[in-house]
Amino acid sequence: MSRPLTIRDLPREERFAPGHRMCQGCGAAILMRHITKAVPKDTIITQATGCVEVTTTLYPETAWKHPWIHVAFENAAAVASGVEAALKALKRKGVIPESKDVKVLSMGGDGGTFDIGIQALSGMLERGHDVLYIVYDNEAYMNTGIQRSGATPFGAWTTTTPVGKVWRGEWRRKKDIISIALAHRVPYVATVNPAFLPDLYEKIRKALSIKGPKLIHAFSPCVPGWRYEPELTIAIAKMAVFTGVWVNYEVENGEFRVTTPVPKRKPVEEYLKLQGRFRHLTAQEISEIQKYVDEQVEHINKLAGKVVIGPVER
Amino acid sequence: MKLEFMSGNMAIAEGAITAGMRFFAGYPITPASDIMEYLAEVLPEKGGLVVQYEDEIASINAALGASWAGVKSMTATSGPGFSLMVEALSLAAITETPVVVADIMRAGPSTGVPTKTSQSDVFQVRYAPHGEHLIPALAPWSVQEAYDLTIKAFNISELVRTPVILLSDAVVAHMWESAIIKDVNEVEIVNRKKPSTPPNEYMPYKPDEDLIPPMANFGEGYKVLVESLAHDERGYYRQSNDVYRKLIWRLINKVKRHIDKIYDYETYYLNNETEYLIISYGSTARSALAAVRDLRRKGVKVGMFRPKTLWPTKEEVIKEVTKDVKKVFVVENNTGKMVAEFERYIKKAEVVSIPILSLDIPTPEEILEVVSSWL
């Protein structure tokens, strides 16, 4: 098939039921809707504590049509390891046929992945379980009320990195979870963005076709946490890509490929000015963020071996 | 001294600042997160530091480290987070590290009903940490008491060199009331005892007459050895019954020796005519007291006892307040836990457990109904 996939090619069947309590315009809700379209019907999902978990499973209701298990905050990857090992054992003992291919999907937010869950994630990647782990990254602990996490970007306001005389929002840079995963020599890692759904769909399908541990890092705008109007979710997700703040790429068996090239970048303030969490930033702080993004783009271009993300055009 | 309108969690933060806490290590969890959020805004201005760590394990261990660096430190969490902290609490017990841990109880087990209240951690704080220890726990019932008991928790931890648990709950945490906030010079502040011996004679775990060793911190010129193995007075690991028994009994007895400074309670309508006694603590005691007043209006000779200190129990006090009563009702928002502790000391009166599980607090009507059926 040479024609590129479009949104019309995605499955029509909805496996993420409506009626959940996620916010209007929630980035993670869009992600969950399309992730569940991309994974087979009998995929077993393990989910860490977080926004998605609490808002989709208010007793006695559930938004999940897949087999789904919520565990504690820190151990979604460990439970996925156990589920995958159990499937192997059941096949070995002939309880389920060898030919039956049940996928295991594990999901967590940035807090449950970058911070408290990283030990379990590292163990799962190291042991080589055949599990796809997807982290939906809304760049703070949104479920408990917007506290910073290891994924909070430089300059962002959160309730535990407030803006005042002494502090100016988060003063550390975001943790590079992709490099951490790659350090485990896993066969596939990728980044996805809710504004680029066919790309997201293809990456999940590809990840599931590869045996071994896989990690997908998903950009997940958060209306209350990032302080913007609900209709701007996709605009912000797009602008993240157009400014180079977020780059859609994949690394398959060490081979690096940018899936959304950006020949001409927009200045980073185009992305920052859409969000209230950055509204305190001074011109100097914005230029510092621009410098960080430039560094990241340079690194990406180096990995790609050519200029896939172009220079800033004002 | 000033009167402020604030929430119970803000009062804990303010109490900690008054007590001299300058290092807060935390991790988000409902309903405790707003302690960290509040401190993140106000503590830097006081020259203090608020650090959000990657999990509860890192948070409490950072607080222990800060304490050994000479700073009063604390962390705050709720039931599931507390479960992750218990290993470090045992470490704090054997290394005799002053630290305050606020556990804002929510309805468990596990994620349970995270935004709602409960009193189900009363045994967790006492018995979850492994090994031998006697870690004090205080339970406030109002915003004012959240402030006062936080200061008391720091004072106990500094005086006795022990971790102290501040056992609040979701109702006290998010209730708004007026509270009197004091200046540092208007309240008794206890600071850890420093060594008076020259550095070459200092032994880090050699107790004084009061069973508490003076505490030298890092960088003060003393040899500081923070040892988690069972150690002698020098801090060296010794695998012997003598050393082990001496250490463990001292860790227990130093807390018991200072019980008068630790134990606190309040009684209501208690006199020699009282026939029935209701025991209740924390937020549930607010409803229990209303029920007591209703019963008294009906002519029932009932009084109330409210321990502010849940652990350890002062045996003499329990015996004293129950000596003339016929029946004791222990009203709590769990499946009946502290009743077992009180029952150990009540020999004459009949003890009735009144466990009322309620995601808000048990209402006075609920308490009234159950208690009335036992009169």
mmCIF file of N, CA and C in Angstrom, chain A residues 49 53-54 70-71 73-74 111 115-116 141 143-145 147-149 159-160 162 165-167 172, chain B residues 27-30 33-34 36-37 40-41 44-45 49-56 84 110-111 114:
data_model
loop_
_atom_site.group_PDB
_atom_site.id
_atom_site.type_symbol
_atom_site.label_atom_id
_atom_site.label_comp_id
_atom_site.label_asym_id
_atom_site.label_seq_id
_atom_site.Cartn_x
_atom_site.Cartn_y
_atom_site.Cartn_z
ATOM 1 N N THR A 49 -2.205 3.642 38.291
ATOM 2 C CA THR A 49 -3.063 4.684 38.846
ATOM 3 C C THR A 49 -2.794 5.993 38.103
ATOM 4 N N GLU A 53 -7.053 6.060 34.666
ATOM 5 C CA GLU A 53 -7.589 4.968 35.478
ATOM 6 C C GLU A 53 -8.804 5.418 36.289
ATOM 7 N N VAL A 54 -8.686 6.516 37.021
ATOM 8 C CA VAL A 54 -9.801 6.899 37.901
ATOM 9 C C VAL A 54 -11.017 7.381 37.126
ATOM 10 N N HIS A 70 -6.360 -2.730 36.754
ATOM 11 C CA HIS A 70 -5.674 -1.612 37.420
ATOM 12 C C HIS A 70 -4.922 -2.167 38.608
ATOM 13 N N VAL A 71 -3.703 -1.710 38.769
ATOM 14 C CA VAL A 71 -2.912 -2.159 39.921
ATOM 15 C C VAL A 71 -2.525 -0.935 40.733
ATOM 16 N N PHE A 73 0.145 2.288 41.879
ATOM 17 C CA PHE A 73 0.696 3.384 41.110
ATOM 18 C C PHE A 73 1.991 2.972 40.400
ATOM 19 N N GLU A 74 2.808 2.178 41.088
ATOM 20 C CA GLU A 74 4.195 2.017 40.672
ATOM 21 C C GLU A 74 4.446 0.757 39.849
ATOM 22 N N GLY A 111 3.798 10.427 35.651
ATOM 23 C CA GLY A 111 4.192 10.179 37.042
ATOM 24 C C GLY A 111 4.425 8.701 37.283
ATOM 25 N N ASP A 115 8.595 8.577 37.112
ATOM 26 C CA ASP A 115 9.002 8.702 38.512
ATOM 27 C C ASP A 115 8.829 7.386 39.264
ATOM 28 N N ILE A 116 7.634 7.187 39.814
ATOM 29 C CA ILE A 116 7.454 6.070 40.755
ATOM 30 C C ILE A 116 7.478 4.726 40.044
ATOM 31 N N TYR A 141 1.560 15.585 37.598
ATOM 32 C CA TYR A 141 0.565 14.736 38.270
ATOM 33 C C TYR A 141 -0.772 15.467 38.221
ATOM 34 N N ASN A 143 -3.859 14.069 38.117
ATOM 35 C CA ASN A 143 -4.924 13.411 38.870
ATOM 36 C C ASN A 143 -5.022 13.941 40.295
ATOM 37 N N THR A 144 -3.885 14.222 40.929
ATOM 38 C CA THR A 144 -3.889 14.706 42.311
ATOM 39 C C THR A 144 -3.905 16.231 42.368
ATOM 40 N N GLY A 145 -3.914 16.900 41.204
ATOM 41 C CA GLY A 145 -4.037 18.354 41.232
ATOM 42 C C GLY A 145 -2.800 19.107 40.803
ATOM 43 N N GLN A 147 0.730 18.514 40.344
ATOM 44 C CA GLN A 147 2.059 18.621 40.948
ATOM 45 C C GLN A 147 3.105 18.244 39.890
ATOM 46 N N ARG A 148 4.303 18.778 40.002
ATOM 47 C CA ARG A 148 5.347 18.527 39.000
ATOM 48 C C ARG A 148 5.696 17.034 38.948
ATOM 49 N N SER A 149 6.253 16.613 37.820
ATOM 50 C CA SER A 149 6.790 15.264 37.737
ATOM 51 C C SER A 149 8.125 15.349 37.020
ATOM 52 N N THR A 159 1.588 23.231 40.881
ATOM 53 C CA THR A 159 1.347 23.647 42.268
ATOM 54 C C THR A 159 2.567 23.425 43.152
ATOM 55 N N THR A 160 3.465 22.524 42.760
ATOM 56 C CA THR A 160 4.675 22.338 43.579
ATOM 57 C C THR A 160 5.908 22.982 42.947
ATOM 58 N N PRO A 162 5.631 26.549 42.082
ATOM 59 C CA PRO A 162 4.843 27.765 41.885
ATOM 60 C C PRO A 162 5.696 28.912 41.345
ATOM 61 N N LYS A 165 8.358 35.071 44.060
ATOM 62 C CA LYS A 165 9.601 35.848 44.114
ATOM 63 C C LYS A 165 10.818 34.932 44.033
ATOM 64 N N VAL A 166 10.691 33.752 44.694
ATOM 65 C CA VAL A 166 11.855 32.857 44.778
ATOM 66 C C VAL A 166 11.864 31.868 43.617
ATOM 67 N N TRP A 167 10.711 31.288 43.321
ATOM 68 C CA TRP A 167 10.626 30.277 42.273
ATOM 69 C C TRP A 167 9.950 30.834 41.027
ATOM 70 N N ARG A 172 13.968 22.573 36.225
ATOM 71 C CA ARG A 172 14.738 21.457 35.675
ATOM 72 C C ARG A 172 14.168 21.068 34.316
ATOM 73 N N TYR B 27 5.549 13.628 47.921
ATOM 74 C CA TYR B 27 5.115 13.016 46.674
ATOM 75 C C TYR B 27 3.600 13.172 46.626
ATOM 76 N N PRO B 28 3.039 13.532 45.468
ATOM 77 C CA PRO B 28 1.602 13.835 45.458
ATOM 78 C C PRO B 28 0.732 12.635 45.835
ATOM 79 N N ILE B 29 -0.236 12.870 46.680
ATOM 80 C CA ILE B 29 -1.279 11.878 46.948
ATOM 81 C C ILE B 29 -2.459 12.598 47.582
ATOM 82 N N THR B 30 -3.639 12.294 47.092
ATOM 83 C CA THR B 30 -4.858 12.819 47.692
ATOM 84 C C THR B 30 -5.097 12.061 48.997
ATOM 85 N N SER B 33 -1.784 16.140 49.257
ATOM 86 C CA SER B 33 -0.969 16.946 48.338
ATOM 87 C C SER B 33 -0.921 18.426 48.700
ATOM 88 N N ASP B 34 -2.040 18.953 49.209
ATOM 89 C CA ASP B 34 -2.053 20.403 49.426
ATOM 90 C C ASP B 34 -1.125 20.859 50.553
ATOM 91 N N MET B 36 2.040 19.907 50.631
ATOM 92 C CA MET B 36 3.237 20.209 49.838
ATOM 93 C C MET B 36 3.019 21.449 48.977
ATOM 94 N N GLU B 37 1.809 21.549 48.396
ATOM 95 C CA GLU B 37 1.529 22.706 47.542
ATOM 96 C C GLU B 37 1.632 24.010 48.340
ATOM 97 N N ALA B 40 5.214 24.680 49.234
ATOM 98 C CA ALA B 40 6.002 25.103 48.070
ATOM 99 C C ALA B 40 5.885 26.604 47.856
ATOM 100 N N GLU B 41 4.753 27.156 48.286
ATOM 101 C CA GLU B 41 4.578 28.598 48.130
ATOM 102 C C GLU B 41 5.196 29.391 49.266
ATOM 103 N N PRO B 44 9.947 28.455 50.831
ATOM 104 C CA PRO B 44 11.162 29.097 50.300
ATOM 105 C C PRO B 44 11.391 30.488 50.886
ATOM 106 N N GLU B 45 10.307 31.225 51.158
ATOM 107 C CA GLU B 45 10.466 32.565 51.729
ATOM 108 C C GLU B 45 11.048 32.522 53.142
ATOM 109 N N LEU B 49 13.275 24.505 52.239
ATOM 110 C CA LEU B 49 13.321 23.835 50.945
ATOM 111 C C LEU B 49 12.178 22.822 50.848
ATOM 112 N N VAL B 50 11.475 22.831 49.712
ATOM 113 C CA VAL B 50 10.453 21.831 49.430
ATOM 114 C C VAL B 50 10.903 21.066 48.196
ATOM 115 N N VAL B 51 11.036 19.770 48.320
ATOM 116 C CA VAL B 51 11.450 18.979 47.161
ATOM 117 C C VAL B 51 10.432 17.882 46.929
ATOM 118 N N GLN B 52 9.961 17.815 45.683
ATOM 119 C CA GLN B 52 9.078 16.713 45.315
ATOM 120 C C GLN B 52 9.932 15.598 44.737
ATOM 121 N N TYR B 53 9.845 14.428 45.346
ATOM 122 C CA TYR B 53 10.677 13.304 44.913
ATOM 123 C C TYR B 53 9.911 12.383 43.969
ATOM 124 N N GLU B 54 10.602 11.314 43.526
ATOM 125 C CA GLU B 54 10.009 10.441 42.528
ATOM 126 C C GLU B 54 9.048 9.434 43.134
ATOM 127 N N ASP B 55 9.069 9.241 44.426
ATOM 128 C CA ASP B 55 8.075 8.392 45.079
ATOM 129 C C ASP B 55 8.147 8.600 46.597
ATOM 130 N N GLU B 56 7.306 7.868 47.326
ATOM 131 C CA GLU B 56 7.265 8.036 48.774
ATOM 132 C C GLU B 56 8.526 7.492 49.436
ATOM 133 N N LEU B 84 4.443 2.552 51.540
ATOM 134 C CA LEU B 84 5.771 2.559 50.921
ATOM 135 C C LEU B 84 6.824 3.132 51.862
ATOM 136 N N SER B 110 -5.918 0.005 49.274
ATOM 137 C CA SER B 110 -5.440 0.431 47.955
ATOM 138 C C SER B 110 -6.048 1.771 47.577
ATOM 139 N N THR B 111 -6.367 1.988 46.315
ATOM 140 C CA THR B 111 -6.871 3.298 45.915
ATOM 141 C C THR B 111 -8.197 3.595 46.604
ATOM 142 N N PRO B 114 -10.310 7.531 47.181
ATOM 143 C CA PRO B 114 -9.183 8.384 47.562
ATOM 144 C C PRO B 114 -9.543 9.776 48.053
#
